[in-house]
Amino acid sequence: MTNRLGIFGGTFDPPHNGHLALATEALVQLELNLILWVLTPQPPHKPDQIITPWVDRWDMLESLIGDVPFFELSRVEIDRLGPHYAVETVKLLADQYPDAQLVYLMGEDSLRDLHTWRDPVTFVRNCHLLGILRRPDTDLSLDELEREIPGITSKLAFIDLPPAAISSSHIRQQIQLGRGCPAGLNPEVYNIIQARNLYR
C-alpha cells in the first residue's frame, strides 16, 4: 500500500476548526495515511507581523488535534534555526520518511503566489502532489502558473470544502473585543487563550 503523507504547514495563530475541517477533508479526498501539522515559528513572508510565541501556538494546536487518529504534530521547523522555507522543510521530511509520497497542503491563494517562494521549482519537484483548497475569491490562472513553474499543473489535486467564514485574524479580533469564545474556535483552545491572556 502506498504511504501518502500530508504536510499541513502554517502559523496557526490561533488554530481553529477551519484548519481541522481542511485537514480532515484532505485526509479523505487525497487518500492520505497521515497528516503532519508543521508549525512555523516565524514565517519568512511575514517579517513585520507580530506572531504569538510558538510555544503557545504549539499548545493550542496540540489541544485542537488532541488524539485524532492520522494527525501528528511535527517539530521539523521548531528544531532548526530559521528562516524556514517550505523547500527545505519538504527535503527534511523526505529524508525522514523516505518511503512516503509527500502531499503539501495549501490554499489556492498560496498556489497563486508560489512563484515568489524560495526555489519553487525544486519545492514542486520534491512533492508528489500539491493539495489545494479551493478559494472562490482567488484569481488564479493555471496557464500562467505553468509558465512560471513548468510541470506544476500535473501535480495539483483540488480539495472541495464547504465555504466557512473562519479565519485566524477574525478570531483574534473577536477575542480582542472580549466577546467570548468566537464561532469556529475550539473551547479548549479558547481556554488556553484566556489562561495566557493572548490576543489582548
mmCIF file of N, CA and C in Angstrom, residues 1-8 23 25-36 70-71 93 97-105 127-131 154-159:
data_model
loop_
_atom_site.group_PDB
_atom_site.id
_atom_site.type_symbol
_atom_site.label_atom_id
_atom_site.label_comp_id
_atom_site.label_asym_id
_atom_site.label_seq_id
_atom_site.Cartn_x
_atom_site.Cartn_y
_atom_site.Cartn_z
ATOM 1 N N MET A 1 0.847 -1.203 0.000
ATOM 2 C CA MET A 1 0.000 0.000 0.000
ATOM 3 C C MET A 1 0.881 1.251 0.000
ATOM 4 N N THR A 2 0.515 2.195 -0.815
ATOM 5 C CA THR A 2 1.272 3.444 -0.905
ATOM 6 C C THR A 2 1.149 4.241 0.391
ATOM 7 N N ASN A 3 2.270 4.712 0.880
ATOM 8 C CA ASN A 3 2.279 5.556 2.073
ATOM 9 C C ASN A 3 2.235 7.010 1.615
ATOM 10 N N ARG A 4 1.104 7.648 1.810
ATOM 11 C CA ARG A 4 0.916 9.021 1.340
ATOM 12 C C ARG A 4 0.817 9.948 2.547
ATOM 13 N N LEU A 5 1.762 10.887 2.620
ATOM 14 C CA LEU A 5 1.905 11.740 3.789
ATOM 15 C C LEU A 5 1.533 13.179 3.462
ATOM 16 N N GLY A 6 0.555 13.732 4.174
ATOM 17 C CA GLY A 6 0.166 15.123 4.005
ATOM 18 C C GLY A 6 1.009 16.037 4.881
ATOM 19 N N ILE A 7 1.357 17.203 4.354
ATOM 20 C CA ILE A 7 2.114 18.206 5.102
ATOM 21 C C ILE A 7 1.248 19.465 5.189
ATOM 22 N N PHE A 8 0.862 19.832 6.400
ATOM 23 C CA PHE A 8 -0.021 20.972 6.603
ATOM 24 C C PHE A 8 0.727 21.995 7.448
ATOM 25 N N ALA A 23 -7.978 19.750 7.027
ATOM 26 C CA ALA A 23 -7.129 18.573 7.204
ATOM 27 C C ALA A 23 -7.940 17.285 7.083
ATOM 28 N N GLU A 25 -10.800 16.802 5.430
ATOM 29 C CA GLU A 25 -11.212 16.593 4.035
ATOM 30 C C GLU A 25 -10.014 16.163 3.183
ATOM 31 N N ALA A 26 -8.866 16.760 3.426
ATOM 32 C CA ALA A 26 -7.657 16.369 2.677
ATOM 33 C C ALA A 26 -7.325 14.909 2.930
ATOM 34 N N LEU A 27 -7.453 14.498 4.163
ATOM 35 C CA LEU A 27 -7.162 13.111 4.540
ATOM 36 C C LEU A 27 -8.008 12.147 3.719
ATOM 37 N N VAL A 28 -9.301 12.486 3.593
ATOM 38 C CA VAL A 28 -10.242 11.600 2.890
ATOM 39 C C VAL A 28 -10.100 11.726 1.375
ATOM 40 N N GLN A 29 -10.180 12.970 0.884
ATOM 41 C CA GLN A 29 -10.224 13.175 -0.563
ATOM 42 C C GLN A 29 -8.906 12.819 -1.261
ATOM 43 N N LEU A 30 -7.785 13.000 -0.578
ATOM 44 C CA LEU A 30 -6.488 12.717 -1.196
ATOM 45 C C LEU A 30 -5.925 11.371 -0.744
ATOM 46 N N GLU A 31 -6.722 10.636 0.027
ATOM 47 C CA GLU A 31 -6.353 9.289 0.482
ATOM 48 C C GLU A 31 -4.988 9.288 1.174
ATOM 49 N N LEU A 32 -4.879 10.165 2.173
ATOM 50 C CA LEU A 32 -3.633 10.279 2.924
ATOM 51 C C LEU A 32 -3.617 9.274 4.076
ATOM 52 N N ASN A 33 -2.435 8.786 4.413
ATOM 53 C CA ASN A 33 -2.284 7.886 5.558
ATOM 54 C C ASN A 33 -2.061 8.656 6.854
ATOM 55 N N LEU A 34 -1.476 9.854 6.723
ATOM 56 C CA LEU A 34 -1.128 10.653 7.891
ATOM 57 C C LEU A 34 -0.972 12.100 7.456
ATOM 58 N N ILE A 35 -1.363 13.022 8.344
ATOM 59 C CA ILE A 35 -1.093 14.442 8.099
ATOM 60 C C ILE A 35 -0.177 14.956 9.192
ATOM 61 N N LEU A 36 0.948 15.511 8.773
ATOM 62 C CA LEU A 36 1.862 16.181 9.689
ATOM 63 C C LEU A 36 1.493 17.662 9.756
ATOM 64 N N PHE A 70 -4.453 9.718 12.737
ATOM 65 C CA PHE A 70 -3.913 10.153 11.443
ATOM 66 C C PHE A 70 -3.445 11.604 11.434
ATOM 67 N N PHE A 71 -3.462 12.287 12.592
ATOM 68 C CA PHE A 71 -2.899 13.637 12.718
ATOM 69 C C PHE A 71 -1.710 13.569 13.663
ATOM 70 N N LEU A 93 11.666 16.364 5.424
ATOM 71 C CA LEU A 93 10.642 15.342 5.634
ATOM 72 C C LEU A 93 10.825 14.166 4.675
ATOM 73 N N TYR A 97 11.029 10.443 5.974
ATOM 74 C CA TYR A 97 10.037 9.473 5.501
ATOM 75 C C TYR A 97 10.376 9.067 4.062
ATOM 76 N N PRO A 98 11.458 8.310 3.877
ATOM 77 C CA PRO A 98 11.953 8.019 2.518
ATOM 78 C C PRO A 98 10.990 7.199 1.653
ATOM 79 N N ASP A 99 10.062 6.492 2.270
ATOM 80 C CA ASP A 99 9.138 5.658 1.501
ATOM 81 C C ASP A 99 7.794 6.325 1.250
ATOM 82 N N ALA A 100 7.652 7.579 1.664
ATOM 83 C CA ALA A 100 6.352 8.253 1.572
ATOM 84 C C ALA A 100 6.252 9.151 0.346
ATOM 85 N N GLN A 101 5.035 9.247 -0.185
ATOM 86 C CA GLN A 101 4.705 10.265 -1.178
ATOM 87 C C GLN A 101 4.274 11.516 -0.406
ATOM 88 N N LEU A 102 4.947 12.631 -0.628
ATOM 89 C CA LEU A 102 4.659 13.848 0.125
ATOM 90 C C LEU A 102 3.616 14.700 -0.592
ATOM 91 N N VAL A 103 2.560 15.035 0.130
ATOM 92 C CA VAL A 103 1.469 15.849 -0.405
ATOM 93 C C VAL A 103 1.387 17.128 0.426
ATOM 94 N N TYR A 104 1.760 18.253 -0.179
ATOM 95 C CA TYR A 104 1.802 19.525 0.534
ATOM 96 C C TYR A 104 0.452 20.225 0.397
ATOM 97 N N LEU A 105 -0.153 20.596 1.523
ATOM 98 C CA LEU A 105 -1.474 21.226 1.526
ATOM 99 C C LEU A 105 -1.335 22.740 1.588
ATOM 100 N N CYS A 127 7.650 17.362 -4.210
ATOM 101 C CA CYS A 127 6.310 16.983 -3.729
ATOM 102 C C CYS A 127 5.679 16.011 -4.730
ATOM 103 N N HIS A 128 5.034 14.983 -4.216
ATOM 104 C CA HIS A 128 4.293 14.075 -5.089
ATOM 105 C C HIS A 128 3.049 14.781 -5.629
ATOM 106 N N LEU A 129 2.364 15.507 -4.748
ATOM 107 C CA LEU A 129 1.180 16.281 -5.117
ATOM 108 C C LEU A 129 1.137 17.562 -4.293
ATOM 109 N N LEU A 130 0.384 18.541 -4.792
ATOM 110 C CA LEU A 130 0.018 19.715 -4.019
ATOM 111 C C LEU A 130 -1.492 19.644 -3.801
ATOM 112 N N GLY A 131 -1.897 19.535 -2.548
ATOM 113 C CA GLY A 131 -3.327 19.510 -2.230
ATOM 114 C C GLY A 131 -3.816 20.929 -2.047
ATOM 115 N N SER A 154 0.389 19.296 -13.414
ATOM 116 C CA SER A 154 0.188 17.846 -13.337
ATOM 117 C C SER A 154 0.236 17.346 -11.895
ATOM 118 N N LYS A 155 0.626 18.222 -10.971
ATOM 119 C CA LYS A 155 0.734 17.820 -9.568
ATOM 120 C C LYS A 155 -0.353 18.422 -8.690
ATOM 121 N N LEU A 156 -1.331 19.069 -9.290
ATOM 122 C CA LEU A 156 -2.369 19.726 -8.494
ATOM 123 C C LEU A 156 -3.540 18.788 -8.227
ATOM 124 N N ALA A 157 -3.966 18.736 -6.976
ATOM 125 C CA ALA A 157 -5.150 17.972 -6.587
ATOM 126 C C ALA A 157 -6.010 18.903 -5.731
ATOM 127 N N PHE A 158 -7.181 19.267 -6.234
ATOM 128 C CA PHE A 158 -8.011 20.256 -5.546
ATOM 129 C C PHE A 158 -8.911 19.589 -4.511
ATOM 130 N N ILE A 159 -9.031 20.267 -3.375
ATOM 131 C CA ILE A 159 -9.831 19.773 -2.258
ATOM 132 C C ILE A 159 -11.109 20.593 -2.191
#
